[in-house]
Short mmCIF file of C-alpha atoms and ligand atoms in Angstrom, two decimals:
data_model
loop_
_atom_site.label_atom_id
_atom_site.label_comp_id
_atom_site.label_asym_id
_atom_site.label_seq_id
_atom_site.Cartn_x
_atom_site.Cartn_y
_atom_site.Cartn_z
CA MET R 23 -1.05 8.36 3.28
CA ASP R 24 -1.68 10.79 0.42
CA LEU R 25 0.52 10.61 -2.68
CA PHE R 26 1.66 13.51 -4.82
CA GLU R 27 0.39 13.45 -8.40
CA TYR R 28 3.74 12.25 -9.75
CA GLN R 29 3.76 9.36 -7.28
CA GLY R 30 0.13 8.56 -8.05
CA LYS R 31 0.97 8.38 -11.74
CA LYS R 32 3.83 5.98 -11.05
CA PHE R 33 1.43 3.94 -8.94
CA PHE R 34 -1.09 3.90 -11.81
CA ALA R 35 1.56 3.04 -14.38
CA ALA R 36 2.49 -0.05 -12.37
CA TYR R 37 -1.07 -1.28 -13.02
CA ASP R 38 -0.84 -0.46 -16.71
CA ILE R 39 -3.07 2.63 -16.58
CA PRO R 40 -1.99 5.01 -19.36
CA VAL R 41 -0.40 8.25 -18.09
CA SER R 42 1.74 10.86 -19.86
CA PRO R 43 5.52 10.52 -19.75
CA GLY R 44 7.14 13.04 -17.44
CA GLU R 45 9.61 13.76 -14.69
CA ALA R 46 9.63 15.46 -11.28
CA VAL R 47 12.03 18.40 -10.93
CA GLU R 48 13.07 20.85 -8.22
CA THR R 49 14.63 23.64 -10.26
CA VAL R 50 13.86 25.80 -13.30
CA ASP R 51 16.96 24.58 -15.16
CA HIS R 52 16.02 20.98 -14.60
CA ALA R 53 12.46 21.73 -15.75
CA VAL R 54 13.80 23.14 -19.04
CA ALA R 55 16.16 20.20 -19.53
CA VAL R 56 13.33 17.71 -19.02
CA ALA R 57 11.01 19.65 -21.35
CA GLU R 58 13.70 19.68 -24.07
CA GLU R 59 13.99 15.93 -23.76
CA ILE R 60 10.23 15.23 -23.74
CA GLY R 61 9.47 17.62 -26.61
CA TYR R 62 6.94 20.46 -26.73
CA PRO R 63 4.27 21.27 -25.78
CA VAL R 64 4.65 20.26 -22.13
CA VAL R 65 2.60 20.90 -19.00
CA VAL R 66 4.28 22.39 -15.92
CA LYS R 67 2.43 21.11 -12.84
CA ALA R 68 2.80 22.15 -9.20
CA GLN R 69 3.20 19.14 -6.89
CA VAL R 70 1.26 19.85 -3.72
CA LEU R 71 -1.10 17.65 -1.73
CA VAL R 72 -4.14 19.76 -2.47
CA GLY R 73 -6.67 19.93 -5.31
CA GLY R 74 -7.62 22.85 -7.52
CA ARG R 75 -4.06 23.56 -8.62
CA GLY R 76 -5.25 24.49 -12.11
CA LYS R 77 -7.52 27.28 -10.86
CA ALA R 78 -4.80 28.51 -8.50
CA GLY R 79 -2.38 29.00 -11.41
CA GLY R 80 -0.25 25.97 -10.56
CA ILE R 81 -0.71 24.25 -13.94
CA LYS R 82 0.54 25.82 -17.18
CA LEU R 83 1.07 24.69 -20.75
CA ALA R 84 4.40 25.64 -22.34
CA ASP R 85 5.34 25.62 -26.03
CA ASP R 86 9.03 26.37 -25.76
CA ALA R 87 11.97 26.60 -23.37
CA ASP R 88 11.37 30.27 -22.54
CA SER R 89 7.82 29.59 -21.55
CA VAL R 90 8.85 26.59 -19.40
CA ARG R 91 11.42 28.83 -17.74
CA GLU R 92 8.81 31.49 -17.04
CA HIS R 93 6.10 29.16 -15.71
CA ALA R 94 8.46 26.97 -13.68
CA GLY R 95 9.92 30.11 -12.13
CA ASN R 96 6.48 31.41 -11.22
CA ILE R 97 5.11 28.15 -9.87
CA LEU R 98 8.11 27.10 -7.77
CA GLY R 99 7.69 28.74 -4.37
CA MET R 100 4.04 29.58 -5.08
CA ASP R 101 1.60 29.15 -2.21
CA ILE R 102 -1.43 27.02 -3.06
CA LYS R 103 -3.97 26.92 -0.23
CA GLY R 104 -1.22 27.04 2.38
CA HIS R 105 1.07 24.56 0.60
CA THR R 106 4.36 25.86 -0.78
CA VAL R 107 5.34 24.40 -4.15
CA GLU R 108 8.79 22.82 -3.92
CA LEU R 109 8.47 20.32 -6.73
CA LEU R 110 7.17 20.37 -10.31
CA TRP R 111 6.03 17.60 -12.57
CA ILE R 112 6.83 18.21 -16.23
CA GLU R 113 4.89 16.04 -18.62
CA LYS R 114 4.11 15.78 -22.31
CA ALA R 115 0.98 17.84 -22.99
CA SER R 116 -2.11 16.02 -24.18
CA ASP R 117 -4.80 17.13 -26.61
CA ILE R 118 -8.16 16.94 -24.89
CA ALA R 119 -11.47 16.16 -26.60
CA GLU R 120 -13.41 15.46 -23.39
CA GLU R 121 -12.73 15.38 -19.64
CA TYR R 122 -14.26 12.72 -17.38
CA TYR R 123 -14.09 11.79 -13.71
CA ALA R 124 -13.42 8.32 -12.27
CA SER R 125 -12.76 7.06 -8.76
CA PHE R 126 -12.96 4.15 -6.34
CA THR R 127 -13.30 4.43 -2.61
CA LEU R 128 -14.85 2.47 0.24
CA ASP R 129 -18.53 2.97 1.01
CA ARG R 130 -18.48 2.12 4.71
CA SER R 131 -22.25 2.16 5.19
CA ALA R 132 -22.82 -0.21 2.26
CA LYS R 133 -19.73 -2.26 3.21
CA LEU R 134 -18.83 -2.32 -0.47
CA HIS R 135 -16.42 -0.56 -2.79
CA LEU R 136 -17.90 2.45 -4.51
CA GLY R 137 -16.97 3.49 -8.03
CA MET R 138 -17.96 6.89 -9.38
CA LEU R 139 -17.82 7.86 -13.04
CA SER R 140 -18.95 11.06 -14.69
CA ALA R 141 -18.88 12.64 -18.12
CA ARG R 142 -18.59 15.96 -16.27
CA GLY R 143 -14.91 15.76 -15.32
CA GLY R 144 -12.15 18.30 -15.00
CA VAL R 145 -14.18 20.36 -12.56
CA ASP R 146 -14.72 19.96 -8.84
CA ILE R 147 -16.64 16.69 -8.37
CA GLU R 148 -18.29 17.97 -5.16
CA GLN R 149 -19.82 20.71 -7.28
CA VAL R 150 -21.12 18.20 -9.82
CA ALA R 151 -22.51 16.06 -6.99
CA ALA R 152 -24.33 19.09 -5.54
CA GLU R 153 -25.66 20.59 -8.76
CA GLU R 154 -26.16 17.58 -10.98
CA PRO R 155 -26.16 14.38 -8.90
CA ASP R 156 -27.51 12.38 -11.84
CA ALA R 157 -24.39 13.23 -13.82
CA ILE R 158 -22.42 10.79 -11.63
CA ALA R 159 -22.87 7.08 -12.36
CA ARG R 160 -22.21 5.01 -9.24
CA ILE R 161 -21.41 1.34 -8.94
CA HIS R 162 -21.07 -0.81 -5.85
CA VAL R 163 -18.50 -3.56 -6.17
CA ASP R 164 -18.54 -6.58 -3.92
CA PRO R 165 -14.92 -7.25 -2.91
CA VAL R 166 -15.42 -10.99 -3.31
CA ASP R 167 -16.77 -10.74 -6.88
CA GLY R 168 -14.51 -7.91 -8.03
CA LEU R 169 -15.32 -5.68 -11.01
CA THR R 170 -16.35 -7.84 -13.94
CA ALA R 171 -16.02 -6.66 -17.56
CA ASP R 172 -19.80 -6.77 -17.96
CA ALA R 173 -20.40 -4.65 -14.87
CA ALA R 174 -17.74 -2.16 -16.00
CA ALA R 175 -19.37 -1.91 -19.44
CA ALA R 176 -22.84 -1.29 -17.97
CA TRP R 177 -21.36 1.32 -15.65
CA VAL R 178 -19.65 3.16 -18.52
CA ASP R 179 -22.90 3.09 -20.49
CA ALA R 180 -24.79 4.55 -17.53
CA ALA R 181 -22.33 7.45 -17.41
CA ASN R 182 -23.05 8.47 -21.03
CA LEU R 183 -19.46 8.90 -22.09
CA ASN R 184 -18.68 9.54 -25.72
CA PRO R 185 -18.98 6.16 -27.54
CA ALA R 186 -15.41 6.67 -28.77
CA ALA R 187 -14.26 6.44 -25.14
CA ARG R 188 -16.23 3.31 -24.28
CA ASP R 189 -13.63 0.55 -24.73
CA GLY R 190 -10.76 2.61 -23.36
CA ALA R 191 -12.78 3.62 -20.31
CA ILE R 192 -13.84 0.04 -19.54
CA ASP R 193 -10.22 -1.08 -19.78
CA ILE R 194 -8.93 1.70 -17.51
CA LEU R 195 -11.68 1.25 -14.92
CA ILE R 196 -10.89 -2.45 -14.57
CA LYS R 197 -7.22 -1.60 -14.12
CA LEU R 198 -8.06 1.21 -11.71
CA TYR R 199 -10.09 -1.20 -9.59
CA ARG R 200 -7.13 -3.61 -9.54
CA ALA R 201 -4.78 -0.76 -8.52
CA TYR R 202 -7.20 0.23 -5.77
CA VAL R 203 -7.56 -3.29 -4.34
CA ASP R 204 -4.15 -4.88 -4.97
CA GLY R 205 -2.39 -1.60 -4.30
CA ASP R 206 -4.14 -1.25 -0.91
CA ALA R 207 -5.50 2.24 -1.57
CA ASP R 208 -8.35 3.91 0.31
CA LEU R 209 -8.96 6.19 -2.65
CA VAL R 210 -7.95 6.31 -6.30
CA GLU R 211 -9.24 9.21 -8.34
CA ILE R 212 -8.62 10.33 -11.91
CA ASN R 213 -9.87 13.85 -12.64
CA PRO R 214 -9.70 14.43 -15.49
CA LEU R 215 -9.72 11.12 -17.24
CA ILE R 216 -9.49 12.31 -20.84
CA LEU R 217 -10.56 11.24 -24.27
CA THR R 218 -8.04 12.49 -26.84
CA PRO R 219 -9.12 13.62 -30.34
CA ASP R 220 -7.57 10.43 -31.74
CA GLY R 221 -9.72 8.23 -29.47
CA ARG R 222 -7.37 7.28 -26.63
CA VAL R 223 -8.45 7.32 -22.98
CA HIS R 224 -5.81 8.46 -20.56
CA ALA R 225 -5.27 9.60 -16.92
CA LEU R 226 -4.30 13.28 -16.82
CA ASP R 227 -4.30 13.63 -13.03
CA ALA R 228 -3.84 11.18 -10.15
CA LYS R 229 -5.07 11.31 -6.59
CA VAL R 230 -4.17 8.30 -4.47
CA THR R 231 -4.53 7.68 -0.74
CA LEU R 232 -2.83 4.53 0.49
CA ASP R 233 -4.08 2.52 3.46
CA VAL R 234 -1.19 2.63 5.93
CA ASN R 235 -2.54 -0.45 7.72
CA ALA R 236 -1.26 -2.39 4.71
CA ARG R 237 2.21 -0.83 4.99
CA TYR R 238 3.86 -4.17 5.86
CA ARG R 239 2.81 -5.63 2.51
CA HIS R 240 4.59 -2.98 0.42
CA ASP R 241 8.35 -2.53 0.52
CA ASN R 242 8.11 0.03 -2.27
CA TRP R 243 6.19 2.47 -0.07
CA ASP R 244 9.50 3.66 1.41
CA ALA R 245 9.76 6.26 -1.33
CA TYR R 246 6.27 7.57 -0.63
CA GLU R 247 6.94 7.72 3.08
CA ALA R 248 10.14 9.68 2.57
CA THR R 249 8.27 12.60 1.01
CA GLN R 250 5.45 12.81 3.53
CA VAL R 251 5.03 16.23 5.04
CA LEU R 252 4.20 15.46 8.68
CA ASP R 253 2.35 17.91 10.87
CA PRO R 254 5.10 19.04 13.34
CA ARG R 255 2.77 18.18 16.23
CA GLU R 256 2.29 14.69 14.81
CA ARG R 257 6.04 14.28 14.36
CA GLU R 258 6.70 15.16 18.00
CA ALA R 259 3.93 12.82 19.16
CA LYS R 260 5.28 9.99 17.02
CA GLU R 261 8.76 10.43 18.50
CA LYS R 262 7.23 10.14 21.96
CA GLY R 263 5.31 7.03 20.98
CA LEU R 264 1.90 8.67 21.32
CA ASN R 265 -1.22 7.89 19.31
CA TYR R 266 -1.96 11.43 18.13
CA ILE R 267 -3.89 13.04 15.30
CA GLY R 268 -3.79 16.81 14.83
CA LEU R 269 -7.08 18.67 14.35
CA ASP R 270 -7.73 22.39 14.06
CA GLY R 271 -9.77 23.35 17.14
CA THR R 272 -8.75 24.95 20.45
CA VAL R 273 -9.35 22.28 23.10
CA GLY R 274 -6.44 19.87 23.50
CA ILE R 275 -7.75 16.38 24.28
CA ILE R 276 -6.01 13.60 26.17
CA GLY R 277 -7.78 10.39 27.10
CA ASN R 278 -7.22 6.69 27.55
CA GLY R 279 -8.74 4.39 24.96
CA ALA R 280 -9.70 5.38 21.42
CA GLY R 281 -13.42 5.06 22.14
CA LEU R 282 -13.29 7.33 25.15
CA VAL R 283 -11.21 9.91 23.27
CA MET R 284 -13.67 9.92 20.38
CA SER R 285 -16.59 10.37 22.80
CA THR R 286 -14.66 13.22 24.38
CA LEU R 287 -14.34 14.91 20.98
CA ASP R 288 -18.11 14.53 20.55
CA VAL R 289 -18.89 15.97 23.97
CA VAL R 290 -16.57 18.92 23.41
CA ASN R 291 -18.35 19.54 20.14
CA GLN R 292 -21.75 19.15 21.77
CA VAL R 293 -21.03 21.91 24.30
CA GLY R 294 -19.85 24.31 21.61
CA GLY R 295 -16.11 23.69 21.49
CA SER R 296 -13.72 22.21 18.95
CA ALA R 297 -10.92 19.71 19.51
CA ALA R 298 -7.32 20.58 18.69
CA ASN R 299 -6.35 16.94 18.49
CA PHE R 300 -7.09 13.31 19.21
CA LEU R 301 -4.63 11.80 21.70
CA ASP R 302 -5.05 8.32 23.13
CA VAL R 303 -2.53 7.41 25.82
CA GLY R 304 -3.88 3.86 25.85
CA GLY R 305 -4.59 1.43 28.64
CA GLY R 306 -2.27 1.25 31.63
CA ALA R 307 -0.68 4.62 30.86
CA GLY R 308 1.82 5.62 33.51
CA ALA R 309 3.02 8.97 34.79
CA ASP R 310 5.75 9.45 32.18
CA LEU R 311 3.47 8.86 29.20
CA LEU R 312 0.91 11.29 30.61
CA ALA R 313 3.58 13.94 31.08
CA ASN R 314 4.69 13.42 27.47
CA ALA R 315 1.11 13.74 26.26
CA ILE R 316 0.61 17.02 28.10
CA GLU R 317 3.88 18.30 26.71
CA VAL R 318 2.82 17.61 23.10
CA VAL R 319 -0.63 19.16 23.50
CA ASN R 320 0.80 22.13 25.37
CA ASN R 321 3.18 22.82 22.46
CA ASP R 322 0.25 23.39 20.11
CA ASP R 323 -0.20 27.15 19.71
CA ASN R 324 -3.92 26.79 18.94
CA VAL R 325 -4.70 25.10 22.24
CA LYS R 326 -6.50 27.37 24.72
CA ALA R 327 -7.52 24.68 27.23
CA ILE R 328 -6.51 21.08 27.82
CA LEU R 329 -9.05 18.44 28.71
CA VAL R 330 -7.76 15.22 30.28
CA ASN R 331 -10.41 12.51 30.39
CA ILE R 332 -9.31 9.30 32.08
CA PHE R 333 -11.39 6.36 33.10
CA GLY R 334 -9.25 4.05 35.19
CA GLY R 335 -9.47 0.36 34.50
CA ILE R 336 -5.98 -1.04 34.22
CA THR R 337 -4.85 2.56 34.33
CA ARG R 338 -4.76 3.74 37.94
CA GLY R 339 -6.09 7.17 38.88
CA ASP R 340 -3.28 7.92 41.33
CA GLU R 341 -0.66 7.17 38.65
CA VAL R 342 -2.45 9.42 36.20
CA ALA R 343 -2.65 12.24 38.73
CA THR R 344 1.03 11.81 39.55
CA GLY R 345 1.81 12.06 35.84
CA ILE R 346 -0.18 15.24 35.50
CA VAL R 347 1.49 16.84 38.52
CA GLU R 348 4.88 15.69 37.21
CA ALA R 349 4.12 17.30 33.87
CA MET R 350 3.38 20.59 35.67
CA GLY R 351 6.97 20.55 36.90
CA ARG R 352 8.38 19.66 33.49
CA VAL R 353 6.42 21.96 31.18
CA GLU R 354 5.35 25.54 31.49
CA LEU R 355 1.60 25.26 30.94
CA ARG R 356 0.36 27.80 28.41
CA SER R 357 -3.29 27.09 29.11
CA PRO R 358 -5.42 25.66 31.92
CA ILE R 359 -5.89 21.94 32.22
CA VAL R 360 -9.21 20.42 33.25
CA VAL R 361 -9.11 16.83 34.47
CA ARG R 362 -11.90 14.34 34.75
CA LEU R 363 -10.74 11.28 36.61
CA ASP R 364 -12.91 8.26 37.30
CA GLY R 365 -12.56 4.51 37.89
CA THR R 366 -9.75 2.67 39.64
CA ASN R 367 -8.13 4.74 42.42
CA ALA R 368 -9.96 7.88 41.27
CA GLU R 369 -10.33 9.13 44.85
CA GLU R 370 -6.59 8.92 45.50
CA GLY R 371 -5.98 10.58 42.15
CA ARG R 372 -8.28 13.51 42.85
CA GLU R 373 -6.57 14.07 46.20
CA ILE R 374 -3.20 14.25 44.47
CA LEU R 375 -4.57 16.79 41.98
CA ALA R 376 -6.23 18.85 44.73
CA ALA R 377 -2.93 19.01 46.62
CA SER R 378 -1.20 20.67 43.66
CA PRO R 379 -0.75 24.42 44.17
CA ASN R 380 -0.87 25.04 40.40
CA GLU R 381 -3.79 27.35 39.63
CA LYS R 382 -4.00 26.17 36.05
CA LEU R 383 -4.86 22.67 37.18
CA MET R 384 -8.51 21.98 37.88
CA SER R 385 -10.67 18.94 38.25
CA GLU R 386 -14.32 18.18 37.47
CA PRO R 387 -16.37 15.16 38.54
CA THR R 388 -17.95 14.23 35.19
CA MET R 389 -17.00 14.18 31.54
CA LEU R 390 -19.72 16.68 30.64
CA ASP R 391 -18.73 19.10 33.43
CA ALA R 392 -15.08 18.86 32.42
CA ALA R 393 -15.89 19.45 28.75
CA ARG R 394 -18.07 22.47 29.61
CA ARG R 395 -15.34 24.00 31.73
CA ALA R 396 -12.61 23.41 29.14
CA VAL R 397 -14.74 24.82 26.34
CA GLU R 398 -15.72 27.84 28.44
CA ILE R 399 -12.04 28.62 28.96
CA ALA R 400 -11.12 27.96 25.33
CA ASN R 401 -13.93 30.11 23.98
CA ALA R 402 -13.39 32.98 26.42
P1 GDP T 516 -5.99 20.04 -10.53
O1 GDP T 516 -6.53 21.39 -10.92
O2 GDP T 516 -5.16 20.12 -9.29
O3 GDP T 516 -7.06 19.02 -10.41
O4 GDP T 516 -4.99 19.59 -11.70
P2 GDP T 516 -5.22 18.72 -13.03
O5 GDP T 516 -4.04 17.89 -13.25
O6 GDP T 516 -6.51 18.01 -12.97
O7 GDP T 516 -5.28 19.82 -14.18
C1 GDP T 516 -6.27 20.81 -14.21
C2 GDP T 516 -6.69 21.09 -15.63
O8 GDP T 516 -5.58 21.50 -16.40
C3 GDP T 516 -7.25 19.88 -16.36
O9 GDP T 516 -8.61 19.64 -16.07
C4 GDP T 516 -7.01 20.26 -17.79
O10 GDP T 516 -8.08 21.04 -18.27
C5 GDP T 516 -5.75 21.10 -17.74
N1 GDP T 516 -4.62 20.26 -18.19
C6 GDP T 516 -3.83 19.46 -17.44
N2 GDP T 516 -2.96 18.78 -18.21
C7 GDP T 516 -3.22 19.14 -19.48
C8 GDP T 516 -2.68 18.76 -20.76
O11 GDP T 516 -1.79 17.92 -20.90
N3 GDP T 516 -3.20 19.37 -21.87
C9 GDP T 516 -4.21 20.28 -21.77
N4 GDP T 516 -4.68 20.83 -22.90
N5 GDP T 516 -4.75 20.66 -20.61
C10 GDP T 516 -4.26 20.10 -19.48
MN1 MN T 517 -7.46 17.20 -11.23
#
């Protein structure tokens, strides 16, 4: 679950990481009122779940009420990379001497936490990584040991920050690691982490992704959840109790078992197609669940072909086929549906499918054949 900057800053503040005072507002008048209270200069910041807001014109400094009025008016309603700005964060402006980058995330291949720190902050970190990989100091942190003060100090030294930032940076990085671990985040990123002319180190931006598997441990995540902008396809799937993740390709995928569905995505990719979604109907899926799954995938405008890949174990092929045929009666199929059915009662299932008069329904004997056919239709 991704947090907006204003939520990320609240999250950081709870772990004692210094951030600027500010307030989230929805209107120009409220923006001006907050600015008057904070005192000038202030920064008017678009709250959208996408980076590069500064370059897109979504972040402006303002010295007086008129300028807040102007910038807030321009930024509210602005489109930033497909996200409409509905909320602003108004905060006390900071003086910047230097801009750094700091983050923690999980390095799955090393099975350790990964910290990244760079004196080249403020800009796109992917760009720094590509052009100047040595400008990023990396540290692996063993979750059992945690981040010790000595390790943090050596890390800061390796990043060649201004000596004036050394103590402040060490302090913030230790707190950031605590926020990342105790706060159950998958990612915490501060870009820029700034050094002010008077020697303070301070988080000027906040990017936080929380690990929803830890949801049960955090009552205070209600507020974050309330502001989540769900993909409409994902919302519909959730209401129907389906395990669905929206993607941006053209082949709708339905399968049973997460592993099989992931392999199906790979095979579709391998034969030159792209998946519109991940949808796992799970083990023992009956006719009704299948019909619901087809309905959700069929509602996706990008889908040009649907690929149903079922291997019957507990799930019975005849039940699956019945579900598919039932779905044909319930939904008006926008695109053809290619079914690969194998395992328990597959024969009976295929007979049920073959008996359907619906021309959009077709069946293939193997996963590869089915993927090829679906992709051929989708790419036509
Ligand atoms: P992003 O573009 O979405 O990453 O938004 P940021 O919050 O990182 O802001 C982008 C840039 O705006 C920063 O790198 C700063 O250069 C500038 N900026 C943001 N807040 C302030 C501030 O309080 N004072 C000054 N002088 N510049 C700021
Ligand atoms: Mn930033």
